[in-house]
Short mmCIF file of C-alpha atoms in Angstrom, two decimals:
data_model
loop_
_atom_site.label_atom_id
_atom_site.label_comp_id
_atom_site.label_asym_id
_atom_site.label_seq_id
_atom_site.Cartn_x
_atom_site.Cartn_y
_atom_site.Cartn_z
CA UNK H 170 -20.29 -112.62 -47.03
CA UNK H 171 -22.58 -110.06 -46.94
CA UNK H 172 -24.08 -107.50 -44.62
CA UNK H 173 -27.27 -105.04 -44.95
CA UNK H 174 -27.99 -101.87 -43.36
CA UNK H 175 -30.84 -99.42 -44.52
CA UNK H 176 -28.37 -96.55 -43.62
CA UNK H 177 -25.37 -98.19 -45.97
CA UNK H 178 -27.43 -100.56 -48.60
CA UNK H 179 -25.81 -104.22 -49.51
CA UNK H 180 -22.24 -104.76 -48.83
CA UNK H 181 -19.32 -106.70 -49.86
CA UNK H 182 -16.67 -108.71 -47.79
CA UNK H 183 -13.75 -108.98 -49.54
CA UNK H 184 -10.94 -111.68 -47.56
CA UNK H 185 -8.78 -114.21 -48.02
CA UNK H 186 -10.92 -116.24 -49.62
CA UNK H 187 -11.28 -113.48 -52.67
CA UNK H 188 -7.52 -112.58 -52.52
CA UNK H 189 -7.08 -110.15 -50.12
CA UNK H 190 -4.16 -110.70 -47.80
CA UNK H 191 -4.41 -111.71 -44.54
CA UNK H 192 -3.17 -108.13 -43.18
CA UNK H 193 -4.33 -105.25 -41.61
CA UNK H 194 -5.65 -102.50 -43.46
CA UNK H 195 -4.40 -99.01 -42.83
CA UNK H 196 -5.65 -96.76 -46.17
CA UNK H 197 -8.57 -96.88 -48.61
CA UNK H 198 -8.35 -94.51 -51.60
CA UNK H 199 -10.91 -94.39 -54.81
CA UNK H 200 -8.91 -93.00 -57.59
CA UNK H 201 -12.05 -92.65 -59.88
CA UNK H 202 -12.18 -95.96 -61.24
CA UNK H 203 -10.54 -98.30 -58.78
CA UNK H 204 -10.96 -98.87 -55.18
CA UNK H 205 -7.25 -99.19 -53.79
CA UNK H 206 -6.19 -100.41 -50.11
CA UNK H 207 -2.83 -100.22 -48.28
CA UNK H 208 -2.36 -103.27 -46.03
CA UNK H 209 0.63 -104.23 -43.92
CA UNK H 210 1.77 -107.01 -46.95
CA UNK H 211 1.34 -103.88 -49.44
CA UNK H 212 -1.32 -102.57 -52.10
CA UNK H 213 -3.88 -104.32 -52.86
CA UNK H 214 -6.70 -103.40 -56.11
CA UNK H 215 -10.17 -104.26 -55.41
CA UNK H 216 -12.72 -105.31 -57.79
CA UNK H 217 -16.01 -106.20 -56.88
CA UNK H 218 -15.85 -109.46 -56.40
CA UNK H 219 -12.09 -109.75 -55.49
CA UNK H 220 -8.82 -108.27 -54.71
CA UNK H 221 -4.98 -108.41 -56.01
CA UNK H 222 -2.10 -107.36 -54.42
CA UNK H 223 -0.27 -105.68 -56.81
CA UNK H 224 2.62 -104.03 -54.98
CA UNK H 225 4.46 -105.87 -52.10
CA UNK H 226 8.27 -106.11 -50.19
CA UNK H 227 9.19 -107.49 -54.18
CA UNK H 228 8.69 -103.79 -55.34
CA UNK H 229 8.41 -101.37 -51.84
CA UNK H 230 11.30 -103.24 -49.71
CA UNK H 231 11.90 -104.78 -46.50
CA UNK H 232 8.52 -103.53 -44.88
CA UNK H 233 5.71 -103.22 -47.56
CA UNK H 234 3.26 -101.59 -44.90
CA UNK H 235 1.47 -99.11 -46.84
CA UNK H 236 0.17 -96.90 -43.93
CA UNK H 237 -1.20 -93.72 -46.21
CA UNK H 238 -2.25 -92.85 -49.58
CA UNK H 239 -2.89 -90.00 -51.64
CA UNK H 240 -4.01 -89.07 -55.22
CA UNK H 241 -1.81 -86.70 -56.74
CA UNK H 242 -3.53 -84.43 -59.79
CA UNK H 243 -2.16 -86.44 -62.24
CA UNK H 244 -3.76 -89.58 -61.17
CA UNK H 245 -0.57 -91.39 -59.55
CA UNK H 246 -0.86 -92.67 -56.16
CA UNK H 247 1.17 -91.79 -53.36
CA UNK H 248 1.94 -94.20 -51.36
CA UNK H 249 3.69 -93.84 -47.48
CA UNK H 250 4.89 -96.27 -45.19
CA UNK H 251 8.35 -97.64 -43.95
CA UNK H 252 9.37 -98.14 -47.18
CA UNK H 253 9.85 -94.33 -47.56
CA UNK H 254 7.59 -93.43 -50.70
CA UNK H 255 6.27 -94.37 -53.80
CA UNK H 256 4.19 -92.81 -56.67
CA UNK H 257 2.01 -95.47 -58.34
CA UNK H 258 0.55 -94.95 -61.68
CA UNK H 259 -1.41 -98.53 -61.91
CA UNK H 260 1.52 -100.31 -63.38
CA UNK H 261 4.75 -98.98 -62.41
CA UNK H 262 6.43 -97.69 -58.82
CA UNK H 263 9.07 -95.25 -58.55
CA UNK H 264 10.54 -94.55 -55.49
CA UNK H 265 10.21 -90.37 -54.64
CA UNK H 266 11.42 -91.34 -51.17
CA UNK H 267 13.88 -94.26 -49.81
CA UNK H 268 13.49 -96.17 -47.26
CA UNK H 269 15.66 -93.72 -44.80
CA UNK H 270 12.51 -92.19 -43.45
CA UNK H 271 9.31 -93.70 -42.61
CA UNK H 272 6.60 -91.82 -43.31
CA UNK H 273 3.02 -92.56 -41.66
CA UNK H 274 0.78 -89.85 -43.55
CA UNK H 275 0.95 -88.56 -46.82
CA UNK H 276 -1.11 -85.90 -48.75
CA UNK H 277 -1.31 -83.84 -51.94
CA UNK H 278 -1.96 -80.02 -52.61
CA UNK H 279 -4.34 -78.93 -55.57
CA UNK H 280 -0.71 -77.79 -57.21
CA UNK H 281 0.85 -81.06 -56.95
CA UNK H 282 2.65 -80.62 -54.04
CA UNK H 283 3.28 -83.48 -51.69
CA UNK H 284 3.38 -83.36 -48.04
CA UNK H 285 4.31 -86.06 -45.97
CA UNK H 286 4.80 -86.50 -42.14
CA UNK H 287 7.59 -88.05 -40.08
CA UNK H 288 7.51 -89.21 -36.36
CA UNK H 289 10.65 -91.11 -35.81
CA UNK H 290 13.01 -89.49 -33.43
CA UNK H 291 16.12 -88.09 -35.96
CA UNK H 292 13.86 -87.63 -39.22
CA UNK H 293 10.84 -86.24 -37.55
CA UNK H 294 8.97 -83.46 -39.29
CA UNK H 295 7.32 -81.82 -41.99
CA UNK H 296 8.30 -83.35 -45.33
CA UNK H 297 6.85 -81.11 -48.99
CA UNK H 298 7.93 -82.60 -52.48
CA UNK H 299 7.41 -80.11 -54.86
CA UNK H 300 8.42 -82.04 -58.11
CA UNK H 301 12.38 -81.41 -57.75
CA UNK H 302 12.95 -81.68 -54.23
CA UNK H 303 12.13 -82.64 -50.42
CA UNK H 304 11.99 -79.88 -48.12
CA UNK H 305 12.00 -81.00 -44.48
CA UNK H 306 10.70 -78.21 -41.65
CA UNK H 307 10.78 -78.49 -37.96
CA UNK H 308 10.43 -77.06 -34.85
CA UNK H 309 13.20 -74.84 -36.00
CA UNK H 310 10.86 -73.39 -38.78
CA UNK H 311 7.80 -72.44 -36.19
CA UNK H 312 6.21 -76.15 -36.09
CA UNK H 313 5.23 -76.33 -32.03
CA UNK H 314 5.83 -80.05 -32.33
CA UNK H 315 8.54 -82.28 -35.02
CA UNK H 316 6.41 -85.94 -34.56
CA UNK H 317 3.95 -85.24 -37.70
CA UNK H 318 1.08 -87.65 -37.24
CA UNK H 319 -1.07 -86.90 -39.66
CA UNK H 320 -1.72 -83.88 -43.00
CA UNK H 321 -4.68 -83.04 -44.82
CA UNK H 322 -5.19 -80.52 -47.70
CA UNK H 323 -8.76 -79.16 -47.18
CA UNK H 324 -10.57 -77.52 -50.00
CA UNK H 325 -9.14 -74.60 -50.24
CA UNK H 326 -5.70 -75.60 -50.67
CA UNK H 327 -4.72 -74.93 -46.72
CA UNK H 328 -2.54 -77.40 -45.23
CA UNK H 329 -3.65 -78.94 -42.04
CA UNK H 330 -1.10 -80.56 -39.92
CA UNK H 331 -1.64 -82.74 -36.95
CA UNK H 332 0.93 -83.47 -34.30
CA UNK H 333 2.47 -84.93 -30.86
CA UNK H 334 4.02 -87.16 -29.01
CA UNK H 335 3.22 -89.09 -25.50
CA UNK H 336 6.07 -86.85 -23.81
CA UNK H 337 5.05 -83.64 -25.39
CA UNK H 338 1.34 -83.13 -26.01
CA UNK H 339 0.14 -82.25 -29.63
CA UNK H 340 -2.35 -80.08 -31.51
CA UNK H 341 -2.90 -79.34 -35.21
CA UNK H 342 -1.88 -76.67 -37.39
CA UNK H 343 -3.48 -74.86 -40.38
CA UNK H 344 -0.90 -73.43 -42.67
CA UNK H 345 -2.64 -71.50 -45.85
CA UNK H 346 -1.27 -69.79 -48.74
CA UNK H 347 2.18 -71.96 -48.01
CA UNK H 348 2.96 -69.10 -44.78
#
Protein backbone atom coordinates (compact mmCIF):
# COMPACT_ATOMS: atom_id res chain seq x y z
CA UNK A 1 0.00 0.00 0.00
CA UNK A 2 2.76 2.03 0.29
CA UNK A 3 5.57 3.51 -1.74
CA UNK A 4 8.97 5.43 -0.71
CA UNK A 5 10.98 7.83 -2.52
CA UNK A 6 13.80 10.03 -0.88
CA UNK A 7 12.62 12.86 -3.28
CA UNK A 8 8.68 12.49 -2.02
CA UNK A 9 9.04 10.70 1.65
CA UNK A 10 6.32 7.78 2.61
CA UNK A 11 3.18 7.63 0.70
CA UNK A 12 -0.32 6.57 0.87
CA UNK A 13 -2.52 4.49 -1.59
CA UNK A 14 -5.83 5.21 -1.14
CA UNK A 15 -8.39 2.52 -3.43
CA UNK A 16 -11.16 0.61 -3.34
CA UNK A 17 -10.29 -1.16 -0.63
CA UNK A 18 -10.29 2.29 1.64
CA UNK A 19 -13.40 3.68 -0.17
CA UNK A 20 -12.37 5.32 -3.01
CA UNK A 21 -14.35 4.58 -6.13
CA UNK A 22 -13.28 2.62 -8.72
CA UNK A 23 -13.01 5.79 -11.19
CA UNK A 24 -10.68 7.85 -12.76
CA UNK A 25 -9.41 10.78 -11.17
CA UNK A 26 -9.42 14.08 -12.98
CA UNK A 27 -8.85 17.00 -9.98
CA UNK A 28 -7.07 17.14 -6.62
CA UNK A 29 -7.68 20.30 -4.54
CA UNK A 30 -6.43 20.96 -0.69
CA UNK A 31 -8.82 23.40 0.70
CA UNK A 32 -6.67 23.92 3.92
CA UNK A 33 -7.87 21.18 5.89
CA UNK A 34 -9.12 18.51 3.54
CA UNK A 35 -7.66 16.84 0.62
CA UNK A 36 -10.63 16.72 -2.02
CA UNK A 37 -10.65 14.64 -5.47
CA UNK A 38 -13.01 14.81 -8.48
CA UNK A 39 -13.45 11.33 -10.02
CA UNK A 40 -15.69 10.28 -12.88
CA UNK A 41 -18.47 8.74 -10.03
CA UNK A 42 -18.12 12.36 -8.31
CA UNK A 43 -16.29 13.96 -5.16
CA UNK A 44 -14.68 12.14 -3.09
CA UNK A 45 -13.00 13.52 0.73
CA UNK A 46 -9.84 11.96 1.67
CA UNK A 47 -8.62 11.27 5.03
CA UNK A 48 -5.57 9.65 5.71
CA UNK A 49 -6.39 6.46 5.92
CA UNK A 50 -9.56 6.51 3.68
CA UNK A 51 -11.86 8.18 1.37
CA UNK A 52 -15.81 9.04 1.03
CA UNK A 53 -17.60 10.01 -1.75
CA UNK A 54 -19.64 12.59 -0.71
CA UNK A 55 -21.20 14.06 -3.85
CA UNK A 56 -22.37 11.76 -6.75
CA UNK A 57 -25.22 11.57 -9.91
CA UNK A 58 -27.76 11.60 -6.42
CA UNK A 59 -26.75 15.35 -5.98
CA UNK A 60 -24.68 16.55 -9.51
CA UNK A 61 -27.05 14.60 -12.16
CA UNK A 62 -26.90 12.30 -14.94
CA UNK A 63 -22.97 12.46 -15.31
CA UNK A 64 -21.26 13.11 -11.87
CA UNK A 65 -17.72 13.47 -13.61
CA UNK A 66 -16.12 16.09 -11.71
CA UNK A 67 -13.39 17.12 -14.26
CA UNK A 68 -12.11 20.56 -12.36
CA UNK A 69 -12.08 22.23 -9.13
CA UNK A 70 -11.47 25.41 -7.64
CA UNK A 71 -11.43 27.18 -4.20
CA UNK A 72 -13.32 30.20 -4.23
CA UNK A 73 -12.22 32.98 -1.32
CA UNK A 74 -14.81 32.03 0.75
CA UNK A 75 -13.81 28.51 1.11
CA UNK A 76 -16.61 26.82 -1.21
CA UNK A 77 -15.53 24.57 -3.85
CA UNK A 78 -16.18 24.88 -7.33
CA UNK A 79 -16.81 22.14 -8.91
CA UNK A 80 -16.99 21.60 -13.15
CA UNK A 81 -17.92 18.82 -15.14
CA UNK A 82 -20.98 17.71 -17.33
CA UNK A 83 -23.14 18.36 -14.75
CA UNK A 84 -22.71 22.13 -15.42
CA UNK A 85 -21.50 23.56 -11.91
CA UNK A 86 -21.61 23.38 -8.42
CA UNK A 87 -20.30 25.38 -5.36
CA UNK A 88 -19.58 23.02 -2.44
CA UNK A 89 -19.27 24.27 1.01
CA UNK A 90 -18.50 20.66 2.76
CA UNK A 91 -22.11 19.88 3.30
CA UNK A 92 -24.36 21.35 0.86
CA UNK A 93 -24.32 21.77 -3.29
CA UNK A 94 -25.99 24.41 -5.10
CA UNK A 95 -26.09 24.39 -8.57
CA UNK A 96 -24.42 28.02 -10.09
CA UNK A 97 -24.58 26.27 -13.46
CA UNK A 98 -27.10 23.50 -15.02
CA UNK A 99 -26.37 20.88 -16.73
CA UNK A 100 -26.86 22.81 -20.32
CA UNK A 101 -23.17 23.36 -20.60
CA UNK A 102 -20.37 21.17 -19.75
CA UNK A 103 -17.68 22.73 -18.45
CA UNK A 104 -14.07 20.98 -18.35
CA UNK A 105 -11.99 23.74 -16.36
CA UNK A 106 -12.93 25.95 -13.78
CA UNK A 107 -11.02 28.70 -11.81
CA UNK A 108 -11.40 31.56 -9.33
CA UNK A 109 -10.06 35.25 -9.29
CA UNK A 110 -8.63 36.78 -5.93
CA UNK A 111 -12.18 38.92 -6.16
CA UNK A 112 -14.34 36.00 -6.31
CA UNK A 113 -14.86 35.84 -9.71
CA UNK A 114 -15.37 32.54 -11.45
CA UNK A 115 -14.19 31.60 -14.77
CA UNK A 116 -15.02 28.58 -16.40
CA UNK A 117 -14.28 27.12 -19.92
CA UNK A 118 -16.50 25.48 -22.53
CA UNK A 119 -15.46 23.27 -25.58
CA UNK A 120 -18.61 21.81 -26.91
CA UNK A 121 -19.51 23.00 -30.31
CA UNK A 122 -22.83 25.56 -29.60
CA UNK A 123 -21.77 26.61 -25.89
CA UNK A 124 -18.11 26.94 -26.48
CA UNK A 125 -16.30 29.78 -24.78
CA UNK A 126 -15.30 31.87 -22.07
CA UNK A 127 -17.72 31.57 -19.14
CA UNK A 128 -17.07 34.54 -15.79
CA UNK A 129 -19.62 34.34 -12.78
CA UNK A 130 -19.32 37.31 -10.98
CA UNK A 131 -21.84 36.61 -8.07
CA UNK A 132 -25.13 37.73 -10.09
CA UNK A 133 -24.52 36.52 -13.41
CA UNK A 134 -22.73 34.35 -16.28
CA UNK A 135 -21.11 36.25 -18.86
CA UNK A 136 -20.16 34.11 -21.88
CA UNK A 137 -17.31 35.71 -24.49
CA UNK A 138 -16.20 34.35 -27.75
CA UNK A 139 -14.45 34.73 -30.69
CA UNK A 140 -16.77 37.59 -31.25
CA UNK A 141 -15.23 39.42 -28.15
CA UNK A 142 -11.33 39.06 -29.44
CA UNK A 143 -10.82 35.29 -28.11
CA UNK A 144 -8.60 33.76 -31.30
CA UNK A 145 -10.20 30.44 -30.47
CA UNK A 146 -14.15 29.56 -28.67
CA UNK A 147 -13.01 25.64 -27.45
CA UNK A 148 -11.67 26.84 -23.82
CA UNK A 149 -9.55 23.98 -22.58
CA UNK A 150 -8.23 25.07 -19.72
CA UNK A 151 -7.99 28.81 -17.13
CA UNK A 152 -5.72 29.67 -14.51
CA UNK A 153 -5.60 32.82 -12.28
CA UNK A 154 -1.83 33.39 -11.62
CA UNK A 155 -0.74 35.48 -8.74
CA UNK A 156 -1.36 38.53 -9.71
CA UNK A 157 -4.87 38.25 -10.48
CA UNK A 158 -4.24 37.86 -14.54
CA UNK A 159 -6.34 35.44 -16.20
CA UNK A 160 -4.65 32.87 -18.29
CA UNK A 161 -6.65 31.12 -20.84
CA UNK A 162 -5.72 28.09 -22.81
CA UNK A 163 -7.33 27.03 -26.04
CA UNK A 164 -7.93 24.88 -29.41
CA UNK A 165 -9.27 22.47 -31.19
CA UNK A 166 -7.85 19.49 -33.59
CA UNK A 167 -9.28 21.55 -36.71
CA UNK A 168 -8.07 24.88 -35.59
CA UNK A 169 -4.79 24.96 -33.67
CA UNK A 170 -4.71 26.67 -30.16
CA UNK A 171 -2.54 28.88 -27.95
CA UNK A 172 -3.11 30.59 -24.59
CA UNK A 173 -4.08 33.91 -23.62
CA UNK A 174 -3.19 36.25 -20.70
CA UNK A 175 -5.93 38.68 -20.00
CA UNK A 176 -4.94 41.17 -16.88
CA UNK A 177 -6.72 43.85 -15.21
CA UNK A 178 -10.15 42.13 -16.76
CA UNK A 179 -9.02 43.99 -20.57
Amino acid sequence: DQFNNADLGSNRYVDGSNGYPEARTAAMRWDGSTMWAGTQAGLVRLTESSAELVLDEAVLGRDSFVRSMALHPDGRLILAGNFGMVAFDGETAVSLHDDSIAFPTVTVAPSGDIFAGSVSSQTAGLYRFDGSGWTRFTTADGLPSNSVRTVFVDSSGALWVGMGDTNFGGGVVRIANGS
